[in-house]
XYZ file of C-alpha atoms in Angstrom:
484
model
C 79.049 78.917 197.285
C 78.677 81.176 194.304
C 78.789 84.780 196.630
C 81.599 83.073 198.756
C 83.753 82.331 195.634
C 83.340 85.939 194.282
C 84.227 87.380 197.861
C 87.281 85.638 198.130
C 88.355 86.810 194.274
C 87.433 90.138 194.346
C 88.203 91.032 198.003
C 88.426 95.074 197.310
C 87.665 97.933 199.487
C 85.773 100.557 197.899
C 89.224 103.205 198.519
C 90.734 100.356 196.539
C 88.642 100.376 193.834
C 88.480 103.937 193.046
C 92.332 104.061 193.752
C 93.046 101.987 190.914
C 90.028 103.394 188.559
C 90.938 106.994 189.074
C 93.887 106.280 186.154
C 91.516 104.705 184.267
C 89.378 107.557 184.706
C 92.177 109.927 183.885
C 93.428 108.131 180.919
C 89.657 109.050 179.755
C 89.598 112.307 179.750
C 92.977 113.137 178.536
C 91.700 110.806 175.449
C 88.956 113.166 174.617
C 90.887 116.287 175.056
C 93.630 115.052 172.506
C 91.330 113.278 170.230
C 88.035 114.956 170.513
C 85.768 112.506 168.783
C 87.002 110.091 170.170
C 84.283 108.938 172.497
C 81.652 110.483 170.097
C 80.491 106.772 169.276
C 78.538 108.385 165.867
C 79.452 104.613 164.287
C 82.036 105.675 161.772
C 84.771 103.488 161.229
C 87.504 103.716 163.134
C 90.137 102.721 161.216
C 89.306 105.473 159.065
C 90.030 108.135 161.695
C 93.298 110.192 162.277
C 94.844 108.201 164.770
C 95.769 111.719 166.436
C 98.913 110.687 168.315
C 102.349 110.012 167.801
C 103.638 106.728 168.822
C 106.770 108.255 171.070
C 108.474 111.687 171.377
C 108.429 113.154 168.299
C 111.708 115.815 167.343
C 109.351 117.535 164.604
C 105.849 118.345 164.968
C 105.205 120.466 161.485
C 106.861 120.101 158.155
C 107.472 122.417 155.730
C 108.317 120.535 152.210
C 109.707 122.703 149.559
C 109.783 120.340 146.269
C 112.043 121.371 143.565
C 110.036 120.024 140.634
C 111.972 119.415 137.889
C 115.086 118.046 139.714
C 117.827 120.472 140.021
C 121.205 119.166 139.173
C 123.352 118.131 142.534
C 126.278 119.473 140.122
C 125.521 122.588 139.985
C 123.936 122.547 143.530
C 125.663 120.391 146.354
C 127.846 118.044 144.880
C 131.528 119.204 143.849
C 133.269 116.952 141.601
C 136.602 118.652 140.385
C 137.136 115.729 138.023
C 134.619 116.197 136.145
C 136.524 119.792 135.060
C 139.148 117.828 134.912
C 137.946 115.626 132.666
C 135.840 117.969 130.168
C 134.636 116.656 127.213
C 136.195 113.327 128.206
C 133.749 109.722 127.182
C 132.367 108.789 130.449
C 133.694 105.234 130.923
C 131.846 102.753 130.673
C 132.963 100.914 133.772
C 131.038 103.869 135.685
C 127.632 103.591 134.169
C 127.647 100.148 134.067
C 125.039 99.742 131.785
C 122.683 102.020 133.469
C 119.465 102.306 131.458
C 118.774 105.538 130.048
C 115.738 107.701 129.254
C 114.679 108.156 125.217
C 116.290 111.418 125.305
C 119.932 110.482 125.533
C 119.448 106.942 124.763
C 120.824 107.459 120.911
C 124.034 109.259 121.969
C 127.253 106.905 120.964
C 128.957 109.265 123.457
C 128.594 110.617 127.163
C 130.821 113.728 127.611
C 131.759 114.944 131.059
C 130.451 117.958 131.872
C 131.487 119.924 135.200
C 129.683 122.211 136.558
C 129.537 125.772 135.250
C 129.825 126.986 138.580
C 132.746 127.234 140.856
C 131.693 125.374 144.243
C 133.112 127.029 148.058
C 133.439 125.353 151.582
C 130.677 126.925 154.185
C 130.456 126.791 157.964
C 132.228 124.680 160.454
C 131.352 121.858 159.061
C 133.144 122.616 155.315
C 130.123 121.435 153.120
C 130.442 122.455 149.271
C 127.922 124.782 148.152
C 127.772 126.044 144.797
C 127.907 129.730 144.233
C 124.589 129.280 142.343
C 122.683 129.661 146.066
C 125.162 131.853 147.989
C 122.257 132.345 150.223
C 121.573 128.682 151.317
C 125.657 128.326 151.556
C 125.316 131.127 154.794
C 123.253 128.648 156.806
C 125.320 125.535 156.215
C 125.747 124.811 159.497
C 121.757 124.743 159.874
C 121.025 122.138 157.311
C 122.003 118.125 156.428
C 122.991 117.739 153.178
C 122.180 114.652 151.604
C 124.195 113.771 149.103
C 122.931 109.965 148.106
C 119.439 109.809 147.611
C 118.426 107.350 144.779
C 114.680 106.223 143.459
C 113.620 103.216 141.285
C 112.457 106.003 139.004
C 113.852 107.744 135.789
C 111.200 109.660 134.561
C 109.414 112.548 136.227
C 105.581 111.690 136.626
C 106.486 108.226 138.228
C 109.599 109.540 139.957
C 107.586 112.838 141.393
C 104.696 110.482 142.077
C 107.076 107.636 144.092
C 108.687 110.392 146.138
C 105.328 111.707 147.027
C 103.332 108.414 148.086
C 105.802 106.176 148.375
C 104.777 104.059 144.795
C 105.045 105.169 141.243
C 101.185 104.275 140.348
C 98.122 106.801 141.553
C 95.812 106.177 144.019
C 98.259 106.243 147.174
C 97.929 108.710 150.003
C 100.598 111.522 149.795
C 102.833 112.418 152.694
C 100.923 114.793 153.873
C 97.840 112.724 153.861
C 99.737 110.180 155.509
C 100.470 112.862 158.312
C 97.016 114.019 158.489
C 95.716 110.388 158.984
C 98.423 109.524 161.408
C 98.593 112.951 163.699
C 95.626 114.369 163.026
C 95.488 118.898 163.033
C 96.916 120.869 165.774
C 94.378 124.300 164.507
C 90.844 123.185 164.104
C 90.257 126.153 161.880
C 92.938 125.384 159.198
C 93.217 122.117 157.467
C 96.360 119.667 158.634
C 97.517 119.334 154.738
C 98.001 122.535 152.900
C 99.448 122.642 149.093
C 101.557 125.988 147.152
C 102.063 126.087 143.940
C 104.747 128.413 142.184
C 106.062 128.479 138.557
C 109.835 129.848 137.877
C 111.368 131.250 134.866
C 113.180 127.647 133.653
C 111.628 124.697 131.470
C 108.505 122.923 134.045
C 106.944 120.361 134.546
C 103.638 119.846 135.608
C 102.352 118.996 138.857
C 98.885 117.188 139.323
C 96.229 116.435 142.293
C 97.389 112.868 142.818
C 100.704 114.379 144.437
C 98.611 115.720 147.283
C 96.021 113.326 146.933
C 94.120 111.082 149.967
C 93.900 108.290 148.418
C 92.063 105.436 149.727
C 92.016 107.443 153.148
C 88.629 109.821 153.612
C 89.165 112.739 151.811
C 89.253 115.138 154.918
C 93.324 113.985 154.633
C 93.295 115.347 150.547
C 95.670 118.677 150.947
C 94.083 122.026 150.253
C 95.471 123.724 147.370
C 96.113 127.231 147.619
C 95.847 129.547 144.507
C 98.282 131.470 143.362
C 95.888 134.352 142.642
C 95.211 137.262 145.552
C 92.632 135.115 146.715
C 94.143 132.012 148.149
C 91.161 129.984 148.982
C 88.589 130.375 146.019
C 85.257 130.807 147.066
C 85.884 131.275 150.315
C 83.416 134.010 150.862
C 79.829 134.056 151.468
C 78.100 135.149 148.363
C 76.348 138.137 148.283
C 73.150 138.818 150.540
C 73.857 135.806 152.592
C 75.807 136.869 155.794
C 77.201 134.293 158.932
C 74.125 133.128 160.480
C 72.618 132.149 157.211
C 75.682 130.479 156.153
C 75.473 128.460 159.590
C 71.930 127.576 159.124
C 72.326 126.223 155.717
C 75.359 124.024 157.100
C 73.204 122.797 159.829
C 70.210 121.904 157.478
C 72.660 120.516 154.963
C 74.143 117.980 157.672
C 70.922 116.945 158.414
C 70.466 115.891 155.481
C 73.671 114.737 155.065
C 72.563 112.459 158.148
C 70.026 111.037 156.489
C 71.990 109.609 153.596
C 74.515 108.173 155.671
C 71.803 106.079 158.170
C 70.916 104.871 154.597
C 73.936 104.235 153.173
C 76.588 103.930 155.726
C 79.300 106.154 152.961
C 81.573 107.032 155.294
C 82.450 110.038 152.559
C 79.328 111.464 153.384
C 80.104 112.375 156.467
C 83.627 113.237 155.569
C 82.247 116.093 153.078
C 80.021 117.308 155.904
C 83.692 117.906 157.590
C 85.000 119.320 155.083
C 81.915 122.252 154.603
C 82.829 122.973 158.270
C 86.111 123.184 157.930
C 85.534 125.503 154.886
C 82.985 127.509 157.590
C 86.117 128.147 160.126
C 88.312 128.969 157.401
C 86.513 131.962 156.622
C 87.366 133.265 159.665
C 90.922 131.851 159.558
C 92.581 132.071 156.114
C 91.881 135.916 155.520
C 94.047 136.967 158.200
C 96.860 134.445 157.673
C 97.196 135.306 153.943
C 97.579 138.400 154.852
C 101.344 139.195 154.250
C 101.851 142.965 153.864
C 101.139 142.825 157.527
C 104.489 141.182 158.227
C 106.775 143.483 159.657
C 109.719 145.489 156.981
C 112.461 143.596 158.363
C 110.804 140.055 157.464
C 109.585 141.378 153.834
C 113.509 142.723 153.465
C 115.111 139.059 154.035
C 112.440 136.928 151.995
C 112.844 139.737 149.192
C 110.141 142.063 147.755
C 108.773 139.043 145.856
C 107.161 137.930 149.094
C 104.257 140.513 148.217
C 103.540 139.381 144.959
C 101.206 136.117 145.463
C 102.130 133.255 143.422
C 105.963 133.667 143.885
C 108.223 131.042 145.561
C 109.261 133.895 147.718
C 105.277 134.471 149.082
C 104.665 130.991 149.202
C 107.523 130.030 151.732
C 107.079 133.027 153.593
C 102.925 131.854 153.546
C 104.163 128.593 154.342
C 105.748 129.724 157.888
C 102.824 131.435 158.908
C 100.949 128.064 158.375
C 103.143 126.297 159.823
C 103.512 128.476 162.745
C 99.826 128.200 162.823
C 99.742 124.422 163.419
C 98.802 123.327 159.567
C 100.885 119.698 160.083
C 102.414 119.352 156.575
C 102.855 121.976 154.085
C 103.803 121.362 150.601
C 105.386 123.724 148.455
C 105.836 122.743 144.714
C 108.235 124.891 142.583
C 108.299 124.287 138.825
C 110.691 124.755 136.570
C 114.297 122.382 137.193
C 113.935 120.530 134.560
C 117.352 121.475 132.351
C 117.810 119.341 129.369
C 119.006 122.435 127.560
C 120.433 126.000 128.410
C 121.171 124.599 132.277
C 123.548 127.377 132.852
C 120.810 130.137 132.704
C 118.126 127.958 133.287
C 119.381 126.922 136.772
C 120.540 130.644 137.194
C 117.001 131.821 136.772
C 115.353 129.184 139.259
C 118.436 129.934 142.134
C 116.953 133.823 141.457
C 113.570 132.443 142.633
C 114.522 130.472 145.176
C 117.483 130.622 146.930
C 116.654 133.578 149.423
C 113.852 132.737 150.741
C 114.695 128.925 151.346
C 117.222 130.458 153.680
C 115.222 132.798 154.892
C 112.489 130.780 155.624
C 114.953 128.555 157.656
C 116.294 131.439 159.589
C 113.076 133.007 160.362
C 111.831 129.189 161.335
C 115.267 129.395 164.107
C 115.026 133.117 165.043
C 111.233 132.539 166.417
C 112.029 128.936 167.977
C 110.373 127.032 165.808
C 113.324 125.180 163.865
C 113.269 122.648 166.342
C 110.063 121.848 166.161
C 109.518 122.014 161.926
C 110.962 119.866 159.935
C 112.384 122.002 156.148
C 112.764 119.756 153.395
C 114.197 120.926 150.339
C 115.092 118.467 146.567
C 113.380 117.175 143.929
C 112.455 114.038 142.228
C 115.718 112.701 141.418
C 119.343 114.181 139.883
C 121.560 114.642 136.792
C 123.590 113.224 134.530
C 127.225 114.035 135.081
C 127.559 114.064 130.948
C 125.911 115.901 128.527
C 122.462 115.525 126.914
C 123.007 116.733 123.491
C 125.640 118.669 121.773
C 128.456 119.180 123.816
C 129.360 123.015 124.474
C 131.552 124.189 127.827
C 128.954 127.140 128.539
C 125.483 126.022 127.138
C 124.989 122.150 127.841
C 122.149 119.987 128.983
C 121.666 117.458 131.814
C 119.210 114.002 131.622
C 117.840 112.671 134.483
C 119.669 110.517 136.815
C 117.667 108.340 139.512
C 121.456 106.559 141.023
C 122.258 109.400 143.097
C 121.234 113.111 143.593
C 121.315 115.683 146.517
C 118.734 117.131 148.397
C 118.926 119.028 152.218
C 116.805 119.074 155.592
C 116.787 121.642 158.461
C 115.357 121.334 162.155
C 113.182 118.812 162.785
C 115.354 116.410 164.465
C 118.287 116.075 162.174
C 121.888 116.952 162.242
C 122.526 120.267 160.792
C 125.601 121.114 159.618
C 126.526 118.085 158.309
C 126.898 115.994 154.908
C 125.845 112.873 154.499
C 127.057 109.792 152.649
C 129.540 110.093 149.203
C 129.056 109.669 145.738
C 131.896 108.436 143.670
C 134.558 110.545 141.834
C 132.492 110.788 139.059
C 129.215 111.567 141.107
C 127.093 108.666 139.042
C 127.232 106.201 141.637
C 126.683 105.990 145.496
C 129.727 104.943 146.829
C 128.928 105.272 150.994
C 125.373 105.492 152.317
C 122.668 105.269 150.204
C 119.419 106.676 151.031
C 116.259 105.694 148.655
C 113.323 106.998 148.648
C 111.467 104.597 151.873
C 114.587 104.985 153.472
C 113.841 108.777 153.358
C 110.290 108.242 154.478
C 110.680 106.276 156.959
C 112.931 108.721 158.427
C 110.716 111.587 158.327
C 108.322 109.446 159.801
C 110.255 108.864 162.644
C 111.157 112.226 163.238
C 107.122 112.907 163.585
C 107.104 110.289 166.249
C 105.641 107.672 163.823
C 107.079 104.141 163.103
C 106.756 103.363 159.659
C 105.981 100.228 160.098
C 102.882 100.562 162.267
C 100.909 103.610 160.593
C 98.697 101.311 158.253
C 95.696 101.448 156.546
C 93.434 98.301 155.161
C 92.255 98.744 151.599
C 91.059 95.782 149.171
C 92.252 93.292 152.062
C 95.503 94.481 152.103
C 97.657 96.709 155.202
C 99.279 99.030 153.413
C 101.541 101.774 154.488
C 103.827 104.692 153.173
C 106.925 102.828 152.905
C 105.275 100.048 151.356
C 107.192 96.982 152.692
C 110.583 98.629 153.016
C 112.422 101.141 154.664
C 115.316 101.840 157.360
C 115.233 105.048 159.696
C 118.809 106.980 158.717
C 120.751 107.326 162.364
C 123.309 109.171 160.287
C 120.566 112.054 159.695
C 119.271 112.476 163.314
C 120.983 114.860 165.757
């Protein structure tokens, strides 16, 4: 009864059964060619692996994030409020900041002055946006980027407000953006590392910038981003000491995962293995990183539009023309942090110094990102932590003033990647304190890049100390209004 049971369930031909597994079959093998370990069965866990896919189409496949540390003020960048010259000198009223807390620095002040902006502002494009005359060479591709003109964070100082926009909470110990991408998509160039960190210094007051902006977190560490120095040698220690050449490097690798081995069928630290990753992907980049780094091989018309600072390593201008030739080379997320926004004092020739550094080769690295078809498919970031004050911090003077930092509504700008260029997004009101049409905080912002990468915010997760958690914590609305 048993075999007559079976044949009458499982009445299949044999061209029926390897009709329907030949998808199965297929599905396989295009597993293992986009996730190669994926079938390696080597008994590491798997929810500690990249997940290596995006969830549906994504618009961007690379980003490019150029972090204005220091928070440049929206008034003097993308943010025209006449009324504020209007109003010079004026009390801000106190129906506008509502009570508002305020940092120490301006906390004693009995009065706010209005300050506009030292700069005269001018409509660019087709679309009209106001650009200050402070980056004349962002305002010729304003029909390439989305200004946003109402981002707000729960933050009001810069460690917890750099750290929030970073990892998506003020505290340490959260996986960066990049990491996040890493984890999530996985590396398109097996020889360069998916999360890749610049540093550059300008000529205005900093503020530092620290390893838990770009750090893994409670994900392995093969997610951490690779910091590049600022010296002629990128990658420290790259090179194979003297007297030890290739095939003794690769011999010492092999012996050292063997080891390696050994510790983790004892121990069963996934981290092990992760650092054995991480010595191999330090063994490609040898090969890799000399060559890429390499910018006086770029040809005169690309050195001419990022400026002659894109020779000397360490500047903003080599750094974003280093970071297109990472990106183009399939590094996921790239990080750029600039230092130097932060103008409580002497903003006029502070901010004039920073625009110097960076304003040309932002725009050029956009326009060299569209000229080789690859604005499409990068996402360009550019902002900082949070905004202004539309008063003065300190002693009020028309051409020497001071702004404190403002978390309720600042201005930052995107290119490619999915969003709408030449366009402006949401309103501030007259007085530029408040956001009067569209908000966009900080998740909001996340889980809108997100998106663009193909991901849903609320499914890339991670379980740590029994809880899911995820970049966007639990909140966060994709922006429609920012997608073309």
């Amino acid at each position: 009864m048993g075999n007559e049971f079976f044949k009458n369930r499982l009445n299949i031909t044999r061209r029926h059964f390897f009709g329907k597994a030949a998808a199965g079959i297929g599905g396989l093998a295009l597993g293992s060619l986009l996730i190669p370990k994926i079938w390696k069965g080597d008994g590491t866990d798997v929810a500690s692996s990249p997940l290596g896919l995006a969830q549906y189409a994504p618009k961007a496949k690379r980003i490019i994030y150029l972090c204005q540390n220091g928070a440049p003020s929206q008034y003097e960048t993308f943010d025209y409020k006449p009324l504020l010259t209007k109003m010079m000198g004026q009390d801000l009223p106190e129906s506008i900041r509502g009570g508002q807390r305020l940092t120490g620095m301006t906390a004693s002040q009995t009065k706010f002055p209005l300050m506009g902006s030292y700069y005269n502002f001018r409509q660019h494009g087709q679309s009209g946006a106001y650009i200050s005359d402070l980056l004349p060479n962002i305002a010729k591709i304003a029909d390439d980027i989305c200004i946003v003109r109402t981002m707000n964070t729960d933050a009001i100082n810069h460690d917890p407000a750099l750290t929030f926009l970073q990892t998506g909470a003020q505290v340490g110990n959260r996986p960066s953006m990049g990491a996040w991408m890493s984890y999530g998509l996985g590396s398109e160039n097996k020889n360069l590392p998916a999360f890749c960190v610049l540093l550059s210094r300008g000529r205005g007051n900093g503020q530092g910038v620290y390893s838990k902006l770009w750090t893994n977190g409670f994900l392995d560490s093969t997610h951490q981003g690779v910091v590049f120095s600022s010296s002629e040698d990128p990658i420290l220690y790259l090179n194979d000491s003297e007297g030890i050449d290739k095939q003794d490097r690769r011999r010492m690798l092999d012996h050292l995962a063997e080891l390696n081995q050994l510790g983790f069928d004892e121990s069963g630290d996934p981290e092990i293995q992760a650092k054995v990753q991480q010595y191999e992907m330090a063994y490609r980049m040898q090969t890799a990183v000399p060559e890429l780094t390499d910018l006086s091989k770029e040809p005169d018309h690309i050195i001419k539009m990022y400026g002659p600072d894109c020779l000397v390593p360490g500047t903003y201008a080599a750094n974003a023309l280093l970071a297109r030739k990472l990106s183009e080379s399939g590094v996921r997320f790239v990080q750029l942090y600039h230092q130097g926004w932060d103008s409580h004092g002497n903003l006029p020739n502070e901010m004039g110094m920073q625009a110097q550094d960076v304003d040309r080769a932002s725009a050029a690295l956009i326009t060299d990102l569209k000229q080789r078809g690859l604005l499409d498919e990068t996402l360009v970031i550019w902002g900082g932590e949070f905004g202004r004050t539309n008063y003065c911090q300190g002693n009020f003077t028309p051409d020497n003033y001071g702004r404190d930092h403002h978390p309720r509504a600042y201005s930052i700008f995107m290119a490619g990647g999915g969003t709408k260029p030449g366009t402006v997004y949401g309103e501030t009101d007259e007085f530029g304190y408040n956001v009067a049409k569209d908000p966009v905080n900080i998740h909001d912002f996340h889980a809108t890049v997100l998106h663009l990468m193909g991901i849903n915010h609320e499914q890339l997760t991670y379980k740590h100390l029994g809880r899911r958690y995820r970049l966007t914590d639990v909140s966060g609305n994709v922006i429609p209004g920012l997608l073309a």
